[in-house]
Backbone as a chain_set.jsonl record, in Angstrom:
{"seq": "XXXXXXXXXXXXXXXXXXXXXXXXXXXXXXXXXXXXXXXXXXXXXXXXXXXXXXXXXXXXXXXXXXXXXXXXXXXXXXXXXXXXXXXXXXXXXXXXXXXXXXXXXXXXXXXXXXXXXXXXXXXXXXXXXXXXXXXXXXXXXXXXXXXXXXXXXXXXXXXXXXXXXXXXXXXXXXXXXXXXXXXXXXXXXXXX", "coords": {"N": [[-14.843, 30.881, 9.465], [-13.257, 30.606, 6.39], [-14.269, 29.279, 3.179], [-12.121, 28.191, 1.744], [-10.281, 27.692, 3.799], [-11.682, 25.776, 5.221], [-11.788, 23.637, 3.402], [-9.111, 23.043, 3.191], [-8.396, 21.84, 5.523], [-7.255, 18.825, 6.985], [-8.844, 15.684, 6.372], [-10.575, 12.985, 8.011], [-9.198, 9.685, 8.121], [-10.116, 6.24, 7.79], [-9.082, 4.913, 10.085], [-9.019, 6.931, 11.974], [-11.48, 6.998, 13.12], [-11.55, 5.426, 15.31], [-11.17, 5.671, 18.887], [-8.863, 8.185, 19.832], [-5.691, 7.457, 20.862], [-2.349, 6.926, 22.047], [-1.804, 4.228, 22.258], [-3.685, 3.176, 20.464], [-2.588, 4.076, 18.016], [-0.113, 2.721, 17.984], [-1.022, 0.069, 17.965], [-2.376, 0.081, 15.51], [-0.264, 0.533, 13.695], [1.333, -1.748, 14.155], [-0.573, -3.687, 13.459], [-0.98, -3.027, 10.751], [1.535, -3.654, 9.661], [1.577, -6.399, 10.215], [-0.664, -7.274, 8.723], [0.257, -6.76, 6.135], [2.45, -8.512, 6.048], [1.097, -10.955, 6.333], [-0.531, -10.917, 4.03], [1.46, -11.089, 2.128], [2.035, -13.728, 2.1], [0.275, -14.891, 0.453], [1.119, -15.965, -2.358], [2.018, -16.357, -5.652], [3.942, -17.932, -8.01], [5.371, -16.436, -10.947], [5.825, -17.469, -14.171], [9.017, -17.144, -15.624], [9.705, -14.882, -14.227], [11.339, -13.379, -11.436], [9.757, -12.326, -9.522], [6.94, -12.831, -7.58], [3.301, -12.977, -7.85], [1.519, -11.39, -5.38], [-0.459, -10.764, -2.376], [0.509, -8.655, -1.128], [1.011, -6.015, -2.201], [-1.571, -5.002, -2.449], [-2.326, -5.033, 0.254], [-0.467, -3.193, 1.308], [-1.252, -0.786, 0.052], [-3.865, -0.607, 0.98], [-3.404, -0.411, 3.73], [-2.036, 2.087, 3.849], [-4.072, 3.796, 2.897], [-6.174, 3.437, 4.738], [-4.996, 3.969, 7.216], [-3.699, 6.4, 6.97], [-1.071, 8.704, 5.975], [1.269, 8.907, 7.756], [1.011, 6.823, 9.727], [0.607, 4.696, 7.985], [3.018, 4.679, 6.502], [4.767, 4.17, 8.653], [3.92, 1.586, 9.343], [4.683, 0.106, 7.047], [7.432, 0.555, 7.019], [8.124, -0.706, 9.411], [7.355, -3.315, 8.712], [9.226, -3.798, 6.615], [11.713, -3.496, 7.98], [11.526, -5.521, 9.936], [11.39, -7.769, 8.259], [13.898, -7.562, 7.051], [15.414, -8.068, 9.274], [15.032, -10.733, 9.626], [12.478, -11.853, 10.046], [10.285, -14.092, 8.642], [8.393, -13.0, 6.575], [8.18, -11.82, 4.109], [7.334, -12.103, 0.606], [6.122, -15.336, 0.082], [7.185, -16.374, 2.466], [9.814, -15.531, 2.872], [12.784, -13.677, 3.832], [14.992, -10.86, 4.34], [17.2, -9.206, 1.932], [16.3, -9.227, -1.447], [16.028, -9.69, -5.039], [13.621, -8.535, -5.461], [13.274, -6.609, -3.549], [13.09, -3.882, -4.029], [10.444, -3.401, -4.641], [9.277, -3.493, -2.15], [10.403, -1.229, -0.97], [9.204, 0.624, -2.676], [6.545, 0.165, -1.911], [6.528, 1.247, 0.656], [6.804, 4.003, 0.106], [4.558, 4.35, -1.534], [2.483, 3.751, 0.241], [2.58, 5.942, 1.977], [1.968, 7.956, 0.122], [-0.669, 7.301, -0.838], [-1.957, 7.408, 1.572], [-1.748, 10.114, 2.224], [-3.331, 11.167, 0.201], [-5.778, 10.017, 0.904], [-6.328, 11.466, 3.209], [-7.197, 13.726, 2.045], [-9.613, 13.054, 1.133], [-9.679, 11.137, -0.883], [-10.424, 8.518, -0.633], [-13.119, 8.363, -0.576], [-14.817, 8.171, -2.766], [-15.586, 6.152, -5.643], [-14.359, 6.837, -8.094], [-12.274, 8.645, -7.334], [-10.887, 6.924, -5.684], [-10.011, 5.043, -7.515], [-8.105, 6.511, -8.98], [-6.304, 6.997, -6.895], [-5.403, 4.396, -6.217], [-4.202, 3.684, -8.636], [-2.126, 5.568, -8.756], [-0.689, 4.77, -6.459], [0.12, 2.147, -7.225], [1.706, 2.859, -9.408], [3.808, 4.203, -8.141], [4.955, 2.105, -6.694], [5.887, 0.441, -8.792], [7.607, 2.24, -10.047], [9.792, 2.312, -8.406], [10.306, -0.399, -7.865], [10.728, -1.792, -10.365], [13.1, -0.602, -11.647], [14.916, -1.25, -9.572], [14.781, -4.042, -9.633], [15.899, -4.472, -12.179], [18.519, -3.583, -11.718], [19.359, -5.219, -9.48], [18.996, -7.826, -10.437], [20.575, -7.845, -12.588], [19.531, -7.147, -15.148], [18.359, -5.833, -18.286], [16.571, -2.732, -18.573], [14.281, -3.02, -20.139], [13.923, -5.797, -20.03], [13.433, -6.066, -17.3], [11.03, -4.684, -17.106], [9.431, -6.396, -18.616], [9.538, -8.68, -16.999], [8.913, -7.785, -14.43], [6.772, -5.991, -14.408], [4.812, -6.024, -16.577], [3.52, -8.674, -16.393], [1.923, -8.302, -14.186], [-0.054, -6.428, -14.416], [-2.833, -6.95, -14.968], [-3.687, -8.3, -12.638], [-3.178, -6.274, -10.771], [-5.004, -4.386, -11.603], [-7.352, -5.693, -10.895], [-7.03, -5.776, -8.092], [-7.091, -3.041, -7.563], [-9.702, -2.478, -8.352], [-11.102, -3.874, -6.403], [-10.38, -2.422, -4.082], [-11.498, 0.004, -4.819], [-14.154, -0.505, -4.501], [-14.415, -1.334, -1.815], [-13.432, 0.661, 0.119], [-14.831, 3.233, -0.373], [-17.405, 2.206, 0.067], [-17.253, 1.456, 2.758], [-17.091, 3.993, 4.003], [-19.584, 4.945, 3.278], [-21.267, 3.154, 4.612], [-20.783, 3.8, 7.286], [-21.876, 6.22, 7.342], [-20.578, 8.601, 6.65], [-19.103, 10.888, 4.415]], "CA": [[-13.812, 30.222, 8.697], [-13.53, 30.705, 4.961], [-14.445, 28.003, 2.482], [-10.791, 27.665, 1.414], [-9.685, 27.143, 5.024], [-12.404, 24.557, 5.584], [-11.416, 22.541, 2.509], [-7.692, 22.738, 3.358], [-8.235, 21.059, 6.745], [-7.183, 17.39, 6.703], [-10.016, 14.882, 6.685], [-10.303, 11.737, 8.701], [-9.092, 8.409, 7.424], [-10.929, 5.277, 8.538], [-8.493, 4.613, 11.394], [-9.295, 8.037, 12.891], [-12.787, 6.809, 13.735], [-11.302, 4.789, 16.606], [-10.754, 6.673, 19.884], [-7.459, 8.576, 19.654], [-4.722, 7.242, 21.937], [-1.062, 6.446, 21.552], [-1.943, 2.774, 22.135], [-4.377, 2.929, 19.193], [-1.657, 4.266, 16.913], [0.853, 1.616, 18.012], [-1.733, -1.136, 17.525], [-2.639, 0.208, 14.071], [1.0, 0.35, 12.972], [1.663, -3.175, 14.246], [-1.565, -4.41, 12.666], [-0.706, -2.782, 9.333], [2.71, -4.45, 9.299], [1.178, -7.814, 10.241], [-1.537, -7.515, 7.575], [1.101, -6.809, 4.939], [3.184, -9.777, 6.11], [0.155, -12.046, 6.082], [-0.92, -10.852, 2.616], [2.615, -11.501, 1.315], [2.073, -15.19, 2.043], [-0.495, -15.246, -0.74], [2.205, -15.789, -3.317], [1.923, -17.245, -6.799], [5.075, -17.699, -8.919], [5.096, -16.02, -12.32], [6.851, -18.063, -15.044], [9.935, -16.21, -16.254], [9.916, -13.699, -13.398], [11.734, -13.659, -10.055], [8.801, -11.63, -8.662], [5.647, -13.513, -7.601], [2.078, -12.228, -7.587], [1.199, -11.515, -3.96], [-1.454, -9.848, -1.834], [1.312, -7.664, -0.418], [0.817, -4.652, -2.706], [-2.925, -4.606, -2.065], [-2.306, -4.734, 1.689], [0.285, -1.957, 1.532], [-2.079, 0.346, -0.355], [-4.99, -0.571, 1.906], [-2.867, 0.11, 4.996], [-1.816, 3.517, 3.694], [-5.335, 4.511, 2.73], [-7.004, 3.383, 5.947], [-4.292, 4.503, 8.38], [-3.138, 7.721, 6.703], [0.322, 8.692, 5.508], [2.317, 8.642, 8.75], [0.87, 5.472, 10.283], [0.811, 3.749, 6.888], [4.46, 4.597, 6.27], [5.369, 3.491, 9.809], [3.606, 0.153, 9.223], [5.488, -0.513, 5.994], [8.824, 0.588, 7.468], [8.239, -1.799, 10.383], [7.302, -4.548, 7.921], [10.505, -3.949, 5.915], [12.796, -3.702, 8.949], [11.378, -6.854, 10.527], [11.786, -8.727, 7.228], [15.354, -7.492, 6.908], [15.992, -8.652, 10.487], [14.879, -12.183, 9.597], [11.104, -12.343, 10.149], [10.005, -14.667, 7.318], [7.061, -12.577, 6.134], [8.154, -11.305, 2.75], [6.622, -13.007, -0.294], [6.425, -16.759, 0.177], [7.881, -16.733, 3.698], [11.23, -15.197, 2.816], [13.227, -12.489, 4.556], [16.247, -10.339, 3.817], [17.2, -8.473, 0.67], [16.237, -10.048, -2.653], [15.9, -8.871, -6.243], [12.324, -7.853, -5.432], [13.185, -5.701, -2.396], [12.706, -2.553, -4.502], [8.988, -3.282, -4.549], [8.967, -3.181, -0.747], [10.72, 0.195, -0.829], [8.119, 1.313, -3.367], [5.33, 0.059, -1.09], [6.63, 2.229, 1.739], [6.509, 5.319, -0.469], [3.172, 4.351, -2.012], [1.605, 3.797, 1.406], [2.535, 7.342, 2.407], [1.293, 8.761, -0.912], [-2.113, 7.059, -0.835], [-2.454, 7.895, 2.86], [-1.899, 11.573, 2.115], [-4.506, 11.409, -0.645], [-6.966, 9.665, 1.687], [-6.573, 12.615, 4.09], [-7.858, 14.74, 1.218], [-10.901, 12.512, 0.707], [-9.562, 10.283, -2.068], [-10.99, 7.195, -0.355], [-14.556, 8.521, -0.365], [-15.601, 7.863, -3.965], [-15.006, 5.125, -6.502], [-13.476, 7.444, -9.091], [-11.054, 9.135, -6.679], [-10.16, 5.748, -5.191], [-9.336, 4.455, -8.684], [-6.896, 7.305, -9.215], [-5.395, 6.79, -5.765], [-4.784, 3.075, -6.352], [-3.304, 3.716, -9.794], [-0.93, 6.296, -8.342], [0.062, 3.898, -5.556], [0.764, 1.101, -8.02], [2.768, 3.482, -10.217], [4.948, 4.462, -7.246], [5.593, 0.809, -6.403], [6.632, 0.015, -9.978], [8.666, 3.22, -10.36], [10.954, 1.933, -7.603], [10.549, -1.837, -7.946], [11.248, -2.263, -11.653], [14.532, -0.283, -11.795], [15.68, -2.024, -8.598], [14.859, -5.396, -10.186], [16.876, -4.442, -13.275], [19.849, -3.464, -11.115], [19.692, -6.358, -8.617], [19.004, -9.074, -11.201], [21.452, -7.632, -13.747], [18.685, -7.202, -16.346], [18.116, -4.546, -18.938], [15.314, -2.146, -18.111], [13.168, -3.635, -20.889], [13.719, -7.144, -19.472], [12.821, -5.892, -15.984], [9.627, -4.324, -17.352], [8.765, -7.621, -19.065], [9.471, -9.647, -15.899], [8.472, -7.213, -13.157], [5.647, -5.071, -14.536], [3.787, -6.476, -17.525], [2.678, -9.801, -15.951], [1.171, -7.96, -12.979], [-1.009, -5.349, -14.675], [-4.225, -7.396, -14.83], [-3.924, -8.534, -11.21], [-3.223, -4.987, -10.083], [-6.285, -3.763, -11.945], [-8.359, -6.355, -10.061], [-6.837, -5.3, -6.719], [-7.571, -1.647, -7.527], [-11.162, -2.528, -8.414], [-11.563, -4.291, -5.083], [-10.232, -1.269, -3.193], [-12.443, 1.033, -5.258], [-15.454, -0.843, -3.942], [-14.404, -1.527, -0.363], [-13.262, 1.851, 0.954], [-15.983, 4.131, -0.443], [-18.553, 1.54, 0.694], [-17.082, 1.565, 4.215], [-17.486, 5.349, 4.389], [-21.038, 5.062, 3.107], [-21.903, 2.375, 5.678], [-20.713, 4.494, 8.575], [-22.638, 7.459, 7.208], [-19.715, 9.783, 6.444], [-18.529, 10.956, 3.078]], "C": [[-14.205, 30.297, 7.222], [-13.682, 29.323, 4.349], [-13.097, 27.376, 2.15], [-10.139, 27.044, 2.636], [-10.365, 25.847, 5.427], [-12.003, 23.387, 4.688], [-9.955, 22.157, 2.653], [-7.44, 21.874, 4.592], [-8.21, 19.567, 6.412], [-8.462, 16.682, 7.147], [-9.58, 13.649, 7.455], [-10.017, 10.63, 7.696], [-9.857, 7.414, 8.289], [-10.387, 4.998, 9.935], [-8.783, 5.706, 12.421], [-10.646, 7.903, 13.567], [-12.681, 6.078, 15.074], [-10.867, 5.859, 17.599], [-9.239, 6.916, 19.835], [-6.651, 8.371, 20.929], [-3.41, 6.809, 21.302], [-1.121, 4.932, 21.357], [-2.661, 2.408, 20.837], [-3.399, 3.015, 18.035], [-0.624, 3.149, 16.837], [0.191, 0.341, 17.494], [-2.016, -1.087, 16.027], [-1.383, -0.013, 13.248], [1.405, -1.123, 12.995], [0.711, -4.01, 13.392], [-1.348, -4.237, 11.169], [0.486, -3.583, 8.84], [2.337, -5.933, 9.233], [0.267, -8.157, 9.064], [-0.722, -7.627, 6.291], [1.893, -8.11, 4.9], [2.308, -10.981, 5.831], [-0.238, -12.086, 4.606], [0.224, -11.283, 1.695], [2.704, -13.02, 1.193], [1.161, -15.735, 0.952], [0.444, -14.962, -1.901], [2.12, -16.837, -4.415], [3.092, -16.938, -7.738], [4.599, -17.303, -10.315], [6.195, -16.617, -13.195], [7.705, -16.98, -15.716], [10.22, -14.956, -15.447], [10.38, -14.107, -12.003], [10.781, -13.031, -9.039], [7.46, -12.358, -8.723], [4.486, -12.523, -7.514], [1.753, -12.46, -6.122], [0.042, -10.596, -3.583], [-0.798, -8.665, -1.138], [1.059, -6.234, -0.903], [-0.568, -4.145, -2.341], [-2.96, -4.217, -0.597], [-1.59, -3.421, 1.961], [-0.537, -0.728, 1.168], [-3.296, 0.497, 0.553], [-4.555, 0.003, 3.258], [-2.664, 1.619, 4.904], [-3.103, 4.301, 3.64], [-6.153, 4.526, 4.009], [-6.326, 3.995, 7.167], [-3.815, 5.935, 8.195], [-1.642, 7.606, 6.439], [1.32, 8.29, 6.589], [2.216, 7.248, 9.346], [1.062, 4.414, 9.203], [2.289, 3.556, 6.593], [5.143, 3.861, 7.418], [5.117, 1.987, 9.752], [4.505, -0.532, 8.208], [6.974, -0.477, 6.322], [9.057, -0.535, 8.48], [8.242, -3.151, 9.67], [8.656, -4.818, 7.253], [11.637, -4.246, 6.89], [12.724, -5.086, 9.587], [11.779, -7.936, 9.526], [13.285, -8.742, 6.997], [16.059, -8.137, 8.102], [15.773, -10.162, 10.569], [13.468, -12.705, 9.785], [10.695, -12.84, 8.754], [8.617, -14.293, 6.794], [7.075, -11.779, 4.842], [7.491, -12.374, 1.879], [7.09, -14.449, -0.138], [7.211, -17.163, 1.403], [9.366, -16.465, 3.689], [11.521, -13.984, 3.694], [14.527, -12.014, 3.912], [16.078, -9.628, 2.482], [17.183, -9.465, -0.487], [16.117, -9.118, -3.854], [14.57, -8.115, -6.273], [12.185, -6.863, -4.271], [12.804, -4.271, -2.811], [11.206, -2.34, -4.457], [8.567, -2.948, -3.123], [9.285, -1.714, -0.456], [9.619, 1.034, -1.491], [6.823, 1.28, -2.577], [5.353, 1.035, 0.072], [6.229, 3.611, 1.225], [5.054, 5.417, -0.922], [2.186, 4.433, -0.856], [1.468, 5.229, 1.922], [1.765, 8.198, 1.404], [-0.219, 8.552, -0.886], [-2.738, 7.494, 0.487], [-2.669, 9.395, 2.857], [-3.118, 11.913, 1.255], [-5.805, 11.064, 0.092], [-7.322, 10.791, 2.657], [-7.27, 13.753, 3.35], [-9.165, 14.214, 0.633], [-10.858, 11.584, -0.482], [-10.161, 8.895, -1.864], [-12.512, 7.229, -0.242], [-15.404, 8.197, -1.591], [-14.842, 6.86, -4.835], [-13.999, 5.742, -7.475], [-12.175, 7.947, -8.464], [-10.217, 7.969, -6.153], [-9.409, 5.063, -6.335], [-8.042, 5.197, -8.975], [-5.857, 7.107, -8.128], [-4.666, 5.452, -5.892], [-3.819, 3.044, -7.541], [-2.016, 4.461, -9.466], [-0.067, 5.437, -7.424], [0.797, 2.797, -6.29], [1.916, 1.674, -8.845], [4.004, 3.764, -9.375], [5.691, 3.163, -6.961], [6.441, 0.356, -7.594], [7.779, 0.963, -10.315], [9.935, 2.926, -9.565], [11.317, 0.465, -7.844], [11.184, -2.312, -9.237], [12.716, -1.869, -11.86], [15.419, -1.048, -10.807], [15.858, -3.463, -9.096], [15.91, -5.456, -11.294], [18.289, -4.418, -12.719], [20.233, -4.764, -10.382], [19.785, -7.674, -9.381], [19.872, -8.978, -12.452], [20.685, -7.814, -15.061], [18.696, -5.841, -17.019], [16.785, -4.007, -18.403], [14.13, -2.765, -18.849], [12.889, -5.055, -20.391], [13.055, -7.066, -18.105], [11.349, -5.499, -16.122], [8.836, -5.572, -17.749], [8.582, -8.617, -17.92], [8.817, -9.09, -14.643], [7.349, -6.212, -13.22], [4.524, -5.69, -15.361], [2.93, -7.634, -16.998], [1.73, -9.453, -14.802], [0.037, -6.971, -13.219], [-2.466, -5.777, -14.493], [-4.565, -7.637, -13.36], [-4.014, -7.239, -10.426], [-4.511, -4.237, -10.385], [-7.412, -4.375, -11.11], [-8.261, -5.91, -8.603], [-7.356, -3.875, -6.568], [-9.093, -1.617, -7.549], [-11.746, -2.938, -7.073], [-11.493, -3.124, -4.1], [-11.227, -0.17, -3.531], [-13.834, 0.751, -4.705], [-15.478, -0.838, -2.43], [-14.37, -0.211, 0.409], [-14.407, 2.862, 0.823], [-17.237, 3.529, 0.195], [-18.458, 1.617, 2.212], [-17.503, 2.945, 4.703], [-18.999, 5.518, 4.289], [-21.767, 4.333, 4.242], [-21.86, 3.078, 7.027], [-21.366, 5.876, 8.518], [-21.818, 8.716, 7.081], [-19.153, 9.73, 5.048], [-17.662, 12.127, 2.973]], "O": [[-15.362, 30.071, 6.867], [-13.272, 28.322, 4.937], [-12.939, 26.16, 2.26], [-9.512, 25.989, 2.536], [-9.713, 24.924, 5.916], [-11.89, 22.259, 5.167], [-9.58, 21.047, 2.275], [-6.389, 21.243, 4.701], [-9.046, 19.091, 5.644], [-9.073, 17.034, 8.156], [-8.397, 13.318, 7.538], [-10.523, 10.638, 6.574], [-10.21, 7.737, 9.423], [-11.167, 4.859, 10.877], [-8.793, 5.431, 13.621], [-10.929, 8.64, 14.512], [-13.614, 6.108, 15.877], [-10.259, 6.854, 17.204], [-8.445, 5.976, 19.802], [-6.893, 9.024, 21.944], [-3.38, 6.376, 20.15], [-0.553, 4.408, 20.398], [-2.29, 1.435, 20.18], [-3.373, 2.139, 17.171], [-0.295, 2.681, 15.747], [0.771, -0.381, 16.684], [-1.909, -2.106, 15.345], [-1.43, -0.676, 12.212], [1.779, -1.68, 11.963], [1.136, -4.926, 12.689], [-1.51, -5.186, 10.402], [0.461, -4.129, 7.737], [2.736, -6.636, 8.304], [0.411, -9.224, 8.468], [-0.985, -8.494, 5.457], [2.002, -8.742, 3.849], [2.734, -11.923, 5.164], [-0.276, -13.156, 3.999], [-0.022, -11.789, 0.6], [3.366, -13.539, 0.295], [1.263, -16.901, 0.572], [0.54, -13.826, -2.364], [2.144, -18.04, -4.152], [3.221, -15.809, -8.211], [3.567, -17.771, -10.795], [7.371, -16.314, -12.995], [7.181, -16.03, -16.298], [10.908, -14.056, -15.93], [9.871, -15.077, -11.444], [10.972, -13.184, -7.832], [6.889, -12.494, -9.805], [4.678, -11.364, -7.146], [1.716, -13.604, -5.668], [-0.381, -9.755, -4.377], [-1.481, -7.78, -0.623], [0.907, -5.33, -0.082], [-0.724, -2.984, -1.963], [-3.549, -3.199, -0.233], [-2.062, -2.617, 2.766], [-0.522, 0.265, 1.895], [-3.708, 1.616, 0.858], [-5.268, 0.812, 3.852], [-3.084, 2.352, 5.8], [-3.22, 5.354, 4.266], [-6.77, 5.542, 4.329], [-7.008, 4.489, 8.065], [-3.552, 6.622, 9.183], [-1.033, 6.557, 6.65], [2.146, 7.408, 6.354], [3.226, 6.555, 9.463], [1.617, 3.349, 9.472], [2.764, 2.43, 6.45], [6.007, 3.017, 7.182], [6.004, 1.198, 10.078], [5.029, -1.616, 8.465], [7.707, -1.389, 5.94], [10.069, -1.234, 8.415], [9.044, -4.026, 9.995], [9.171, -5.934, 7.318], [12.437, -5.152, 6.652], [13.749, -5.746, 9.758], [12.432, -8.911, 9.896], [13.877, -9.798, 6.774], [17.155, -8.681, 7.968], [16.278, -10.807, 11.488], [13.265, -13.915, 9.692], [10.757, -12.079, 7.788], [7.768, -15.162, 6.593], [6.085, -11.126, 4.51], [7.127, -13.44, 2.377], [8.282, -14.746, -0.215], [7.855, -18.212, 1.389], [10.112, -17.11, 4.427], [10.609, -13.353, 4.226], [15.087, -12.688, 3.047], [14.967, -9.471, 1.975], [17.955, -10.424, -0.506], [16.105, -7.897, -3.7], [14.418, -7.158, -7.033], [11.098, -6.337, -4.035], [12.244, -3.531, -2.002], [10.743, -1.217, -4.256], [7.608, -2.204, -2.914], [8.519, -1.036, 0.228], [9.165, 2.03, -0.929], [6.077, 2.26, -2.57], [4.318, 1.591, 0.439], [5.414, 4.3, 1.84], [4.4, 6.44, -0.719], [1.164, 5.111, -0.959], [0.371, 5.671, 2.263], [0.992, 9.071, 1.799], [-0.975, 9.523, -0.911], [-3.9, 7.897, 0.529], [-3.647, 9.893, 3.415], [-3.851, 12.852, 1.562], [-6.815, 11.746, -0.08], [-8.503, 11.042, 2.9], [-7.862, 14.636, 3.971], [-9.756, 14.839, -0.249], [-11.905, 11.266, -1.046], [-10.381, 8.172, -2.836], [-13.127, 6.236, 0.144], [-16.606, 7.97, -1.457], [-13.619, 6.747, -4.76], [-12.902, 5.212, -7.65], [-11.095, 7.702, -9.0], [-8.987, 8.022, -6.174], [-8.301, 4.562, -6.143], [-7.001, 4.576, -9.191], [-4.66, 7.056, -8.411], [-3.452, 5.383, -5.698], [-2.745, 2.446, -7.458], [-0.932, 4.029, -9.858], [1.151, 5.381, -7.591], [1.968, 2.537, -6.012], [2.972, 1.052, -8.967], [5.128, 3.584, -9.845], [6.922, 3.131, -6.984], [7.584, -0.065, -7.418], [8.815, 0.526, -10.817], [11.034, 3.259, -10.009], [12.49, 0.127, -8.007], [12.086, -3.149, -9.211], [13.519, -2.73, -12.22], [16.532, -1.449, -11.148], [16.945, -4.033, -8.994], [16.716, -6.385, -11.339], [19.159, -5.149, -13.193], [21.294, -5.334, -10.633], [20.571, -8.547, -9.013], [19.906, -9.897, -13.271], [21.123, -8.532, -15.961], [19.005, -4.826, -16.395], [15.981, -4.756, -17.848], [13.085, -3.009, -18.245], [11.731, -5.469, -20.337], [12.21, -7.898, -17.778], [10.515, -5.94, -15.332], [7.717, -5.783, -17.282], [7.575, -9.324, -17.876], [8.228, -9.844, -13.869], [6.991, -5.628, -12.197], [3.406, -5.852, -14.871], [1.709, -7.584, -17.142], [0.832, -10.232, -14.483], [-0.751, -6.706, -12.312], [-3.254, -5.029, -13.916], [-5.623, -7.216, -12.893], [-4.835, -7.117, -9.517], [-5.047, -3.538, -9.526], [-8.318, -3.667, -10.67], [-9.281, -5.689, -7.95], [-7.985, -3.541, -5.564], [-9.708, -0.818, -6.843], [-12.773, -2.406, -6.653], [-12.45, -2.872, -3.368], [-11.74, 0.508, -2.641], [-14.607, 1.68, -4.469], [-16.451, -0.39, -1.824], [-15.214, 0.004, 1.279], [-14.916, 3.315, 1.848], [-18.038, 4.248, 0.792], [-19.468, 1.821, 2.885], [-18.2, 3.056, 5.711], [-19.612, 6.168, 5.135], [-22.762, 4.832, 4.769], [-22.794, 2.965, 7.82], [-21.403, 6.602, 9.511], [-22.312, 9.803, 7.377], [-18.773, 8.669, 4.552], [-17.076, 12.369, 1.918]]}, "num_chains": 1, "name": "protein.A"}
């Protein structure tokens, strides 16, 4: 096998270390959705914004990175569909469509994006993990902020002020946490 072919082969994500069965995949998808719903209950209101600070974005990016693109996306789609159907596990125990639903759509896309990058080894080093988390956050905001502007009848600049700017420091802290946790997990299990 050539070097190019060897590097093009997808790598494992952390979830792949468990024995491969359909039951494993179902349990991982359900667990990813439940983790995101649980993390959404960590919700702190932001003065002047209809969007609270939550653990939801961190969970969505963690789910995507540890489960890979397809299982991560499936987890976030399940999370969104269950919340739309009335399960009260969106931020602060809510359900249904709100002005912040665009962030959930963004989380679905971001979970798939960071999962695809993890398959390429982006979760193995601190520097690559930093870039992966920043990309994931950018995807969430690229969908969430315009949706907020539309749904809340705000200008784009007002939506940026209410739905992006207040969250940057917290997102940097969440990214720093992920930058430490995932590469350390790979190091602990002896694979890089």
